[in-house]
mmCIF file of C-alpha atoms in Angstrom:
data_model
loop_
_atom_site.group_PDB
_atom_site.id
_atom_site.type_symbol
_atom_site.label_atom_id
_atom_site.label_comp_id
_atom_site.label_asym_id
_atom_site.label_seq_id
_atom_site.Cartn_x
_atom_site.Cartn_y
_atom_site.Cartn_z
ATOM 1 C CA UNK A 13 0.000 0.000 0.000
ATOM 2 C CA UNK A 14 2.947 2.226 0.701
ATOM 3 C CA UNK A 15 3.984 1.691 -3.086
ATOM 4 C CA UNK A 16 0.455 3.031 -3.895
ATOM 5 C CA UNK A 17 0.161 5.739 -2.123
ATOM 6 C CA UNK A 18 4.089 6.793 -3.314
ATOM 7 C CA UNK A 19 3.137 6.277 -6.847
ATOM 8 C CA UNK A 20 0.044 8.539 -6.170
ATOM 9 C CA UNK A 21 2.315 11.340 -5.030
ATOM 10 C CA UNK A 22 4.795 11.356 -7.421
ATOM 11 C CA UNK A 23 1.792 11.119 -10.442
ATOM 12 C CA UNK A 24 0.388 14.445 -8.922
ATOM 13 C CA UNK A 25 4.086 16.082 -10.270
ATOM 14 C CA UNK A 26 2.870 14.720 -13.374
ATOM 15 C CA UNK A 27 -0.352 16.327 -13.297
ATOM 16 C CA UNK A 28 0.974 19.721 -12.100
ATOM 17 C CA UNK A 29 3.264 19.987 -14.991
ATOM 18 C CA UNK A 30 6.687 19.134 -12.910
ATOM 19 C CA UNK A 31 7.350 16.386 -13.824
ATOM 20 C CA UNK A 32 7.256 14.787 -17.600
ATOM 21 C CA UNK A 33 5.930 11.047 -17.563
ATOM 22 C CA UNK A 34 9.613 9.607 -18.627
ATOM 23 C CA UNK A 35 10.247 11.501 -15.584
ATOM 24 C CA UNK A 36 7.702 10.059 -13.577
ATOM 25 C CA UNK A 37 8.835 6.522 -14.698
ATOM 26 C CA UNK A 38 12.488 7.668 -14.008
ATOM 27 C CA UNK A 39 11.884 8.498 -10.490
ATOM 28 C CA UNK A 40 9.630 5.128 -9.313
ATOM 29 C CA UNK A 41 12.411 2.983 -11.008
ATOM 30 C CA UNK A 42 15.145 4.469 -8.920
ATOM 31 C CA UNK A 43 12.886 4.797 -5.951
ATOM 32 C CA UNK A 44 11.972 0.458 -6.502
ATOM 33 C CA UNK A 45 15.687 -0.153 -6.956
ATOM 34 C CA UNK A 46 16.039 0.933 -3.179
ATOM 35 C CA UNK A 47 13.507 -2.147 -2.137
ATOM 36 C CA UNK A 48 15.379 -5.007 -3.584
ATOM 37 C CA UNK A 49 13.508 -8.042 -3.338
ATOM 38 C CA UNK A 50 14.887 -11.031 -1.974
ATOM 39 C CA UNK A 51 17.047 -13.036 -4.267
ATOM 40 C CA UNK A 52 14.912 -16.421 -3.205
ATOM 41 C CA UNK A 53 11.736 -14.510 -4.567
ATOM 42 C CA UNK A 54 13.163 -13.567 -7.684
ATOM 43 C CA UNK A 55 14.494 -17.561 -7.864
ATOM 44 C CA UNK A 56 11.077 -18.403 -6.830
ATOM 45 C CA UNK A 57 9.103 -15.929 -9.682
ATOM 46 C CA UNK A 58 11.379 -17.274 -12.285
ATOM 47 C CA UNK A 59 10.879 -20.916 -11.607
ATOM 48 C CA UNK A 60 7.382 -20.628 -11.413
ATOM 49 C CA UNK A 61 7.014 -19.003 -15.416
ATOM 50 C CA UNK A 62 9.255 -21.665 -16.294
ATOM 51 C CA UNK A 63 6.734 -24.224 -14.689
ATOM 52 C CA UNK A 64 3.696 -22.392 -16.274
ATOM 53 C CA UNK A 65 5.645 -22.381 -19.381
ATOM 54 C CA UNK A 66 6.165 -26.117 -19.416
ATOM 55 C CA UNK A 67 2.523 -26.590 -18.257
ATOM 56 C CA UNK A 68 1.198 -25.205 -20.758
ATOM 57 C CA UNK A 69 3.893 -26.863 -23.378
ATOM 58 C CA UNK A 70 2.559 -30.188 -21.877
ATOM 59 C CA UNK A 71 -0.884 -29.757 -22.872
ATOM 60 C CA UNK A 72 -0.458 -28.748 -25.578
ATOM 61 C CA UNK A 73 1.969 -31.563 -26.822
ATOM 62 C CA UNK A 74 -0.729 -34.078 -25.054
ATOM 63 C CA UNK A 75 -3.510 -32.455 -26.825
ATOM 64 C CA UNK A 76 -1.411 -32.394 -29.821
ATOM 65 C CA UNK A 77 -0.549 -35.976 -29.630
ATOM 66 C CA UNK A 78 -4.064 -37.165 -29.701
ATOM 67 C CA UNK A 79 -6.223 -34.049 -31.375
ATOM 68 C CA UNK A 80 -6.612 -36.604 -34.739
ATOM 69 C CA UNK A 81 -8.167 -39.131 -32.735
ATOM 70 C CA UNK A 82 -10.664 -37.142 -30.815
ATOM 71 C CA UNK A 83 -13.973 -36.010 -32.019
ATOM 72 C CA UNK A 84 -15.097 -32.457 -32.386
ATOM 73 C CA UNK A 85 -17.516 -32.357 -29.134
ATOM 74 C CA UNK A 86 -13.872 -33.813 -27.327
ATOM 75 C CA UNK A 87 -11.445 -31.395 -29.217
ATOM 76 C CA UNK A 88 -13.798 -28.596 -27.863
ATOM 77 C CA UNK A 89 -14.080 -29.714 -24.390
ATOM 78 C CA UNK A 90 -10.514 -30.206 -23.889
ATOM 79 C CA UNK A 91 -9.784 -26.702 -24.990
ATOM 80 C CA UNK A 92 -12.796 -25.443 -22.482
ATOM 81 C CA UNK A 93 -10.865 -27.233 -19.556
ATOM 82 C CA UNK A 94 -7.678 -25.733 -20.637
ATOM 83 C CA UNK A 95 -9.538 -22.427 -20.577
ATOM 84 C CA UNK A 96 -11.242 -23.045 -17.382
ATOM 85 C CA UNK A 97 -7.951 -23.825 -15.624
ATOM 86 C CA UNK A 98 -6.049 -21.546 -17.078
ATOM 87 C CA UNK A 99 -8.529 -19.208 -14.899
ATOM 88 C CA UNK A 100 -8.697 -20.689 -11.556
ATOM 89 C CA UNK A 101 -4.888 -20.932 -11.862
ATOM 90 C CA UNK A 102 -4.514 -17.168 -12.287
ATOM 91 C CA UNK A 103 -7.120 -16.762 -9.690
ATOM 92 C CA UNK A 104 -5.659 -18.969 -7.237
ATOM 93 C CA UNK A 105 -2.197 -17.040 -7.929
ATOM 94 C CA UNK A 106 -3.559 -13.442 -7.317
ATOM 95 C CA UNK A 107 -4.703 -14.641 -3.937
ATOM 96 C CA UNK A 108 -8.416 -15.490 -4.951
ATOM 97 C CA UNK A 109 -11.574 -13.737 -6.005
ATOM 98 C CA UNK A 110 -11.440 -10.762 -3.632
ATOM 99 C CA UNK A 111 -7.910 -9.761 -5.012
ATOM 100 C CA UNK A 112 -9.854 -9.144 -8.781
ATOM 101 C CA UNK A 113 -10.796 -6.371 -10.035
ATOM 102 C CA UNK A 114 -8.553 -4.453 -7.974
ATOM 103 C CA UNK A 115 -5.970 -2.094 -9.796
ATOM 104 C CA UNK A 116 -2.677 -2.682 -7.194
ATOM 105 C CA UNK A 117 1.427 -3.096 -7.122
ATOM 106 C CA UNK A 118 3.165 -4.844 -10.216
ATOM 107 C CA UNK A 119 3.897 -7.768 -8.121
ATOM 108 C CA UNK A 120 5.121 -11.125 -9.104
ATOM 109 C CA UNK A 121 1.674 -12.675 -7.891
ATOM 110 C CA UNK A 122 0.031 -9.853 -10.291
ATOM 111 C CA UNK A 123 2.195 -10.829 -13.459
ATOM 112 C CA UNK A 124 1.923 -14.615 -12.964
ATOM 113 C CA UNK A 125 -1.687 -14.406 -12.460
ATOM 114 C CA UNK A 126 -2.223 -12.066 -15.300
ATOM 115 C CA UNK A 127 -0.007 -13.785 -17.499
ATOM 116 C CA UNK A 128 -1.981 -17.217 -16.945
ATOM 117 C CA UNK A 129 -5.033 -15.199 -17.716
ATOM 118 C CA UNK A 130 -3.524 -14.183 -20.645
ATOM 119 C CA UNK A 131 -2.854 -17.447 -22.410
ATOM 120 C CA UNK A 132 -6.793 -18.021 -21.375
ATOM 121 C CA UNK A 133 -7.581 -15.807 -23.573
ATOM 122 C CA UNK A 134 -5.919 -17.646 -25.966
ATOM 123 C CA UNK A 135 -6.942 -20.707 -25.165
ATOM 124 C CA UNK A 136 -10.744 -19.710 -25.262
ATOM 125 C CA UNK A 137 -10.123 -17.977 -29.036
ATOM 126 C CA UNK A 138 -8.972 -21.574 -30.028
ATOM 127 C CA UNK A 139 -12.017 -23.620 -27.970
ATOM 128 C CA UNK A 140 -14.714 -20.842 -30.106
ATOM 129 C CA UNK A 141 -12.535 -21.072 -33.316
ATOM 130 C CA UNK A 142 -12.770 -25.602 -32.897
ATOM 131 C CA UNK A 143 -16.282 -25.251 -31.522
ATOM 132 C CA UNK A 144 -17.670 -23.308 -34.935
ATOM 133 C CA UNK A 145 -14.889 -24.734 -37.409
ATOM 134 C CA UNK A 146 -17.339 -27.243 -39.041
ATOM 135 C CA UNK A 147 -20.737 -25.506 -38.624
ATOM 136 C CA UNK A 148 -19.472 -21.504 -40.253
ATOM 137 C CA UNK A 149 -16.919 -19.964 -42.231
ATOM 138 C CA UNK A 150 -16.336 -17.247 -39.958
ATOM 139 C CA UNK A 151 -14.964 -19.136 -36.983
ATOM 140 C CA UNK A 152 -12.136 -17.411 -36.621
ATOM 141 C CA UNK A 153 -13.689 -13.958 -36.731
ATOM 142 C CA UNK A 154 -15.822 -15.395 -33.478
ATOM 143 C CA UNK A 155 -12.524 -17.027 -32.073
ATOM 144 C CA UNK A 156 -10.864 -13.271 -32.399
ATOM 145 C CA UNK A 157 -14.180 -11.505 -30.909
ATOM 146 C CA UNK A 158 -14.024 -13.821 -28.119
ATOM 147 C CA UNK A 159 -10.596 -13.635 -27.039
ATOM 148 C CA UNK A 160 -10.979 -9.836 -27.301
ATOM 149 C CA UNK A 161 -13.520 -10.764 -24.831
ATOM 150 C CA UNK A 162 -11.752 -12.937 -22.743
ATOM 151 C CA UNK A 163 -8.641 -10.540 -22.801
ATOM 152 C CA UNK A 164 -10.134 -7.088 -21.331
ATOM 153 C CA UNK A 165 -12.008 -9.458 -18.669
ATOM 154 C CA UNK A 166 -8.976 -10.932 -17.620
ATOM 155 C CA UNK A 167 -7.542 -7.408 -17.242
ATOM 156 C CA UNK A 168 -9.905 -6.003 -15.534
ATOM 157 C CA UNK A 169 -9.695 -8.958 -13.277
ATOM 158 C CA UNK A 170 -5.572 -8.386 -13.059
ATOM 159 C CA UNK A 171 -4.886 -5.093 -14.587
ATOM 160 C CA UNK A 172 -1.204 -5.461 -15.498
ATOM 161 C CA UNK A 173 1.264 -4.964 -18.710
ATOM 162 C CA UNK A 174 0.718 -8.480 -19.690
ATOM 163 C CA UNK A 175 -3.235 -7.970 -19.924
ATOM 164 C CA UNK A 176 -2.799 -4.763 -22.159
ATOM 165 C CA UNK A 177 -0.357 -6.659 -24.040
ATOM 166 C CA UNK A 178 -3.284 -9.338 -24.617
ATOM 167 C CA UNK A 179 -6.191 -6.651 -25.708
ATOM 168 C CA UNK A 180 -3.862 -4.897 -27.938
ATOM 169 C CA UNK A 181 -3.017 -8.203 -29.717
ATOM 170 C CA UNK A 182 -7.002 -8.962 -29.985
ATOM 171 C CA UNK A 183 -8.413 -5.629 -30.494
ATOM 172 C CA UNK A 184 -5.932 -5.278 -33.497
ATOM 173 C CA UNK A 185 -6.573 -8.305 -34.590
ATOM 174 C CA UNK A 186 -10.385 -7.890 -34.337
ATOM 175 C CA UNK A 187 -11.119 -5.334 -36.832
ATOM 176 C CA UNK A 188 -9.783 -6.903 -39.718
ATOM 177 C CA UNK A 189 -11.189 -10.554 -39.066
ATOM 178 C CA UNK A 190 -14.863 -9.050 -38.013
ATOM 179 C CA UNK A 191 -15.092 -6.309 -41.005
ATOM 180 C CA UNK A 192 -12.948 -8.140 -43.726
ATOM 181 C CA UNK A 193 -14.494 -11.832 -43.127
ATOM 182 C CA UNK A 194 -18.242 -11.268 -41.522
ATOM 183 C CA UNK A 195 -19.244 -7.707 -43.274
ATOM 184 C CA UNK A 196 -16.992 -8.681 -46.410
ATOM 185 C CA UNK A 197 -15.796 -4.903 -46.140
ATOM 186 C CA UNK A 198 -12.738 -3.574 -48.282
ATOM 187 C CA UNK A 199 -9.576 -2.549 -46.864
ATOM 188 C CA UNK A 200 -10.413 1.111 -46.842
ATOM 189 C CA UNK A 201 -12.903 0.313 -43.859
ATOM 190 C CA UNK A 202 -10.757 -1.839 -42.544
ATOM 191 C CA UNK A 203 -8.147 0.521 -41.804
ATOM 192 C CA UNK A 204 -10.582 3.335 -40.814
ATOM 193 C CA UNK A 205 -12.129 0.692 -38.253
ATOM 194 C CA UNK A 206 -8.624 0.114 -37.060
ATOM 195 C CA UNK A 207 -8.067 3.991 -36.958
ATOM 196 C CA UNK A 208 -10.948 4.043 -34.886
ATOM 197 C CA UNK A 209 -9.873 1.232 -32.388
ATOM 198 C CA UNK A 210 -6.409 3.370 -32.019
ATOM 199 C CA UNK A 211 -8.556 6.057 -31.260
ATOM 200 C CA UNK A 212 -10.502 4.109 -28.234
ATOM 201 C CA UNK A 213 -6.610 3.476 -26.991
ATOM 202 C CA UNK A 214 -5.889 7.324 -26.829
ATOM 203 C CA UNK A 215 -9.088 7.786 -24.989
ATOM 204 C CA UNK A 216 -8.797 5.043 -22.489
ATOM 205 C CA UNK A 217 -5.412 5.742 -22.010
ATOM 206 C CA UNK A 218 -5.848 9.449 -21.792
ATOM 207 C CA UNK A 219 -8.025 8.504 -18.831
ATOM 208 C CA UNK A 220 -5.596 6.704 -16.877
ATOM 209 C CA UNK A 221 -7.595 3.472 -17.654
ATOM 210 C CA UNK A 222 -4.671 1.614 -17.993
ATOM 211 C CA UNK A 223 -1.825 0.560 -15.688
ATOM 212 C CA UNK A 224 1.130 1.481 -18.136
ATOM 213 C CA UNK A 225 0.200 4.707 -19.957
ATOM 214 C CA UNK A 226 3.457 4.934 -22.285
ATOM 215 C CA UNK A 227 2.240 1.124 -24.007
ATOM 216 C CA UNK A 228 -1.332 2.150 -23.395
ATOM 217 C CA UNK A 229 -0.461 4.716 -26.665
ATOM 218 C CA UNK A 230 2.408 2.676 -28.059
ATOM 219 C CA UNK A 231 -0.662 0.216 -28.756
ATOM 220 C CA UNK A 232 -2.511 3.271 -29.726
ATOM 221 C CA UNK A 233 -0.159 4.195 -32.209
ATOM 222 C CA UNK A 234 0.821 0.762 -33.883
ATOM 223 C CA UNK A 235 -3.108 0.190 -34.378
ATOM 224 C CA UNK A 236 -4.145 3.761 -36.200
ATOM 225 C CA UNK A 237 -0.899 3.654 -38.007
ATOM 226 C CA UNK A 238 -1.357 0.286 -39.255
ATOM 227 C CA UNK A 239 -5.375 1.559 -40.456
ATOM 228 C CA UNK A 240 -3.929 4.751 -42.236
ATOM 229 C CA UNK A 241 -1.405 2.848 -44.056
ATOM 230 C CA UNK A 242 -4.078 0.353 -45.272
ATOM 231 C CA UNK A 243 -6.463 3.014 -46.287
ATOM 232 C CA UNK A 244 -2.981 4.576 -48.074
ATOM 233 C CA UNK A 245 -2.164 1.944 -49.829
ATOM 234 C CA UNK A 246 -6.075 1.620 -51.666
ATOM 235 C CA UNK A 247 -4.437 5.017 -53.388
ATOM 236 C CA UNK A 248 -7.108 7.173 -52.052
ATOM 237 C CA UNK A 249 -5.877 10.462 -52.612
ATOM 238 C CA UNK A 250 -7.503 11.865 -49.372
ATOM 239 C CA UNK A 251 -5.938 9.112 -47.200
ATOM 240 C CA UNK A 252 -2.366 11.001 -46.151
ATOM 241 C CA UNK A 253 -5.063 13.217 -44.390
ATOM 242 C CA UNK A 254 -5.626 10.194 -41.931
ATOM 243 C CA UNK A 255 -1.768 9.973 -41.037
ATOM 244 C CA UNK A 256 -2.202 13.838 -40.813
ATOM 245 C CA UNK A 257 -5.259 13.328 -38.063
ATOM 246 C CA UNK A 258 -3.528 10.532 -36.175
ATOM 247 C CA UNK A 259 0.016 12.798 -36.058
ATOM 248 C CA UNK A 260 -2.323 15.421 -34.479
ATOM 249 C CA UNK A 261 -3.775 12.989 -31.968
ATOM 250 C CA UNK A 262 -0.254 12.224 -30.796
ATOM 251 C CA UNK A 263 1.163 15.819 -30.331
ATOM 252 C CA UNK A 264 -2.301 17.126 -29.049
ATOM 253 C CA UNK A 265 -1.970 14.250 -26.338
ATOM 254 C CA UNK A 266 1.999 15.102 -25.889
ATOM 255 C CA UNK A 267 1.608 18.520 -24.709
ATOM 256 C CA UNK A 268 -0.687 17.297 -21.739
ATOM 257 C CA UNK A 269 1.079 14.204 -21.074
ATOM 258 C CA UNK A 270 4.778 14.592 -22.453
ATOM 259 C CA UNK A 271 5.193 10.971 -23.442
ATOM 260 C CA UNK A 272 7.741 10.001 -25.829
ATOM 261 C CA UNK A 273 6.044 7.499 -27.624
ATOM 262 C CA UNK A 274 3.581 10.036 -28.761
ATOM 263 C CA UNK A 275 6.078 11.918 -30.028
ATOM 264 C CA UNK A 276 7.837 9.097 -32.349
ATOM 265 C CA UNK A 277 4.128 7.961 -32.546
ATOM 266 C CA UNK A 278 3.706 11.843 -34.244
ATOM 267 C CA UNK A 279 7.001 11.891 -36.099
ATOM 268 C CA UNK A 280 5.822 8.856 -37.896
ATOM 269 C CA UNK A 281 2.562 9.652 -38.507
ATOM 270 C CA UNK A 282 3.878 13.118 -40.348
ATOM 271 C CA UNK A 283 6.422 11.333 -42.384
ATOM 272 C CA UNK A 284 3.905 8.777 -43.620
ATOM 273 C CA UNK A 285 1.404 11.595 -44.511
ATOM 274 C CA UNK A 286 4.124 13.444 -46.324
ATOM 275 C CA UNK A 287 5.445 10.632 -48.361
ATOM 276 C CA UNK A 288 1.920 9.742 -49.596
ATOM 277 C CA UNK A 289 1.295 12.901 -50.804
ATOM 278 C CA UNK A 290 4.248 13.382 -52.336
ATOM 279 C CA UNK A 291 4.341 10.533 -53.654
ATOM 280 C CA UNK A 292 0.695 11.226 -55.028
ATOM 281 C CA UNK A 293 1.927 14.102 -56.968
ATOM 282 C CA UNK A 294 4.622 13.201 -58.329
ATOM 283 C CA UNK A 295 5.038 9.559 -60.255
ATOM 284 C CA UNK A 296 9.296 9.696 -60.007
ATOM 285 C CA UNK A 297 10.050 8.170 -57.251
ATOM 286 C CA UNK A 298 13.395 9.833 -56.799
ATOM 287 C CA UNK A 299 12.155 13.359 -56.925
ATOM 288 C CA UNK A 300 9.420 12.203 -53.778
ATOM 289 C CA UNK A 301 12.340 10.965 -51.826
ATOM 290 C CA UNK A 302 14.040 14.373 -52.255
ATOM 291 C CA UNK A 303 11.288 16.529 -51.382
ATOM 292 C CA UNK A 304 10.554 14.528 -48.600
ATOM 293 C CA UNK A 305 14.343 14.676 -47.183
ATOM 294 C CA UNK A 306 14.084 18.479 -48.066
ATOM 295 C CA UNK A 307 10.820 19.090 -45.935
ATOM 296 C CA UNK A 308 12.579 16.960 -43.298
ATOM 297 C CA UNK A 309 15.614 18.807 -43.017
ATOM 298 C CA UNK A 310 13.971 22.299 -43.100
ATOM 299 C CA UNK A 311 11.587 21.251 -39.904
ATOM 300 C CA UNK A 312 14.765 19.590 -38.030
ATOM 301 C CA UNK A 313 16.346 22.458 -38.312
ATOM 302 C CA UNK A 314 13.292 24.767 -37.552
ATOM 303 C CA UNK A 315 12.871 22.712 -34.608
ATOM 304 C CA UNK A 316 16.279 22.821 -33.068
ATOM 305 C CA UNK A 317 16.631 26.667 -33.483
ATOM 306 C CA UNK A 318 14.056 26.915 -31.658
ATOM 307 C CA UNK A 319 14.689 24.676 -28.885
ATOM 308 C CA UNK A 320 18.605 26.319 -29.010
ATOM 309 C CA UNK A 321 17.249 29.594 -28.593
ATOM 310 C CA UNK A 322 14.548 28.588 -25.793
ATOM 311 C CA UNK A 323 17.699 27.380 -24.117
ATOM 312 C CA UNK A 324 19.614 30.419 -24.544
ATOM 313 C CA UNK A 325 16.532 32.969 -23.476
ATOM 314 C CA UNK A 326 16.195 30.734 -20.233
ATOM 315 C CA UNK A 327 19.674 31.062 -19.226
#
């Protein structure tokens, strides 16, 4: 609790302005390398992974070893025990139901639990995915939907990295399964859904939803990024406008919350806006690379007088 109530404090600098949130993350890593933990514990947190690890490599090598011979009602029940015990596991590890839903420490209970919740998520994509492989041709769209489903339960259960790590893998993964296979939608609305779902990451994140806010937006980023670029690449001619909107989103966002991601997250944005366009005007290749470098090189150096001269005025 003393951790918490630490981490509180030092966010309000944050919030005030005083601190930047590298800063923030700066200052809680030096403060955590004062409480070293017991070299039996880390001994302890490493052998148990390993032991989840092989767990689940068991399984699936037993279930692997016999999947021909079972029937579909057995492939699918197999894969719902998995899934159930998966669960209890990662229930049992975070010290039992009245430990859920409770947004704590990044302890080593936390990340095994959360990590064993994880791979549930998995494993209940791939009982959904079994249980509708003969009867539709969209199973996997339902297996993706419900392991998006799965995933932000199990971190809301155990907020943690791992967790956010597991809804950004399904929530990207989402769009393009549920548009492309089950509304038979082109890419172009594929990649604006996806610009859409890296917009519900800004907001969440923006919110503090999220345990880790710097991959909160890194998830952000890689998901509208990935929408603009397949919009871009249907040669829309209105479609560097999207990079243009999500490189907005990301400096908008830095000035309140001085992440670096969101900057690189910008930088990137702008420089795949710019080399569509440029590339839409112009059909030599060669000429686009060189007004690209050009534009680059007059807003680096833009951008460092500036910052030289803040420097100088403060001093």
């Amino acid at each position: 609790m003393a951790t918490n109530h630490r981490a509180g404090a030092v966010w309000k600098l944050v919030d005030d302005g005083v601190l930047t949130e590298t800063q923030f993350e700066a200052v809680m890593v030096a403060l955590a390398s004062q409480e070293q933990r017991p070299r039996g514990k880390v001994v302890a947190e490493i052998a148990a992974y390993i032991g989840a690890g092989l767990v689940f490599s068991g399984i699936a090598l037993v279930v692997g070893s016999s999947w021909e011979d079972l029937a579909l009602g057995g492939r699918v029940a197999v894969l719902a025990a998995v899934s159930i015990g998966l669960v209890l596991a990662g229930i049992a590890v975070v010290g039992g139901p009245t430990r859920l839903f409770v947004r704590g420490t990044h302890g080593p209970r936390v990340r095994l639990g959360s990590a064993l919740l994880a791979l549930a998520a998995g494993a209940v994509a791939g009982t959904v995915g079994t249980a509708l492989d003969n009867g539709s041709d969209d199973a996997g769209s339902w297996a993706v939907l419900a392991g998006l489903v799965a995933a932000v339960l199990g971190y809301a259960a155990v907020p943690s990295v791992i967790g956010m790590l597991a809804c950004g893998l399904f929530s990207g993964s989402a769009i393009p399964w549920a548009l492309g296979d089950l509304m038979n939608a082109d890419d172009v609305w594929v990649g604006i859904g996806m610009l859409v779902v890296g917009g519900i990451w800004f907001a969440l994140t923006r919110i503090d939803v999220f345990v880790e806010s710097w991959l909160g937006y890194a998830i952000g980023v890689s998901i509208a990024l990935v929408g603009a670029l397949m919009v871009q690449a249907d040669d829309r001619p209105w479609a560097f406008l999207l990079s243009v909107l999500v490189a907005a989103v990301c400096f908008a966002l830095f000035a309140q919350r001085r992440s670096m991601v969101l900057v690189l997250g910008g930088g990137l944005a702008v420089a795949i806006a710019v080399g569509s366009a440029v590339t839409e005007w112009t059909d030599d290749p060669f000429v686009a690379a060189c007004v690209v470098l050009v534009i680059g090189a007059i807003v680096l150096g833009a951008g460092a007088y500036v910052l030289t001269r803040s420097s100088k005025d403060s001093a």
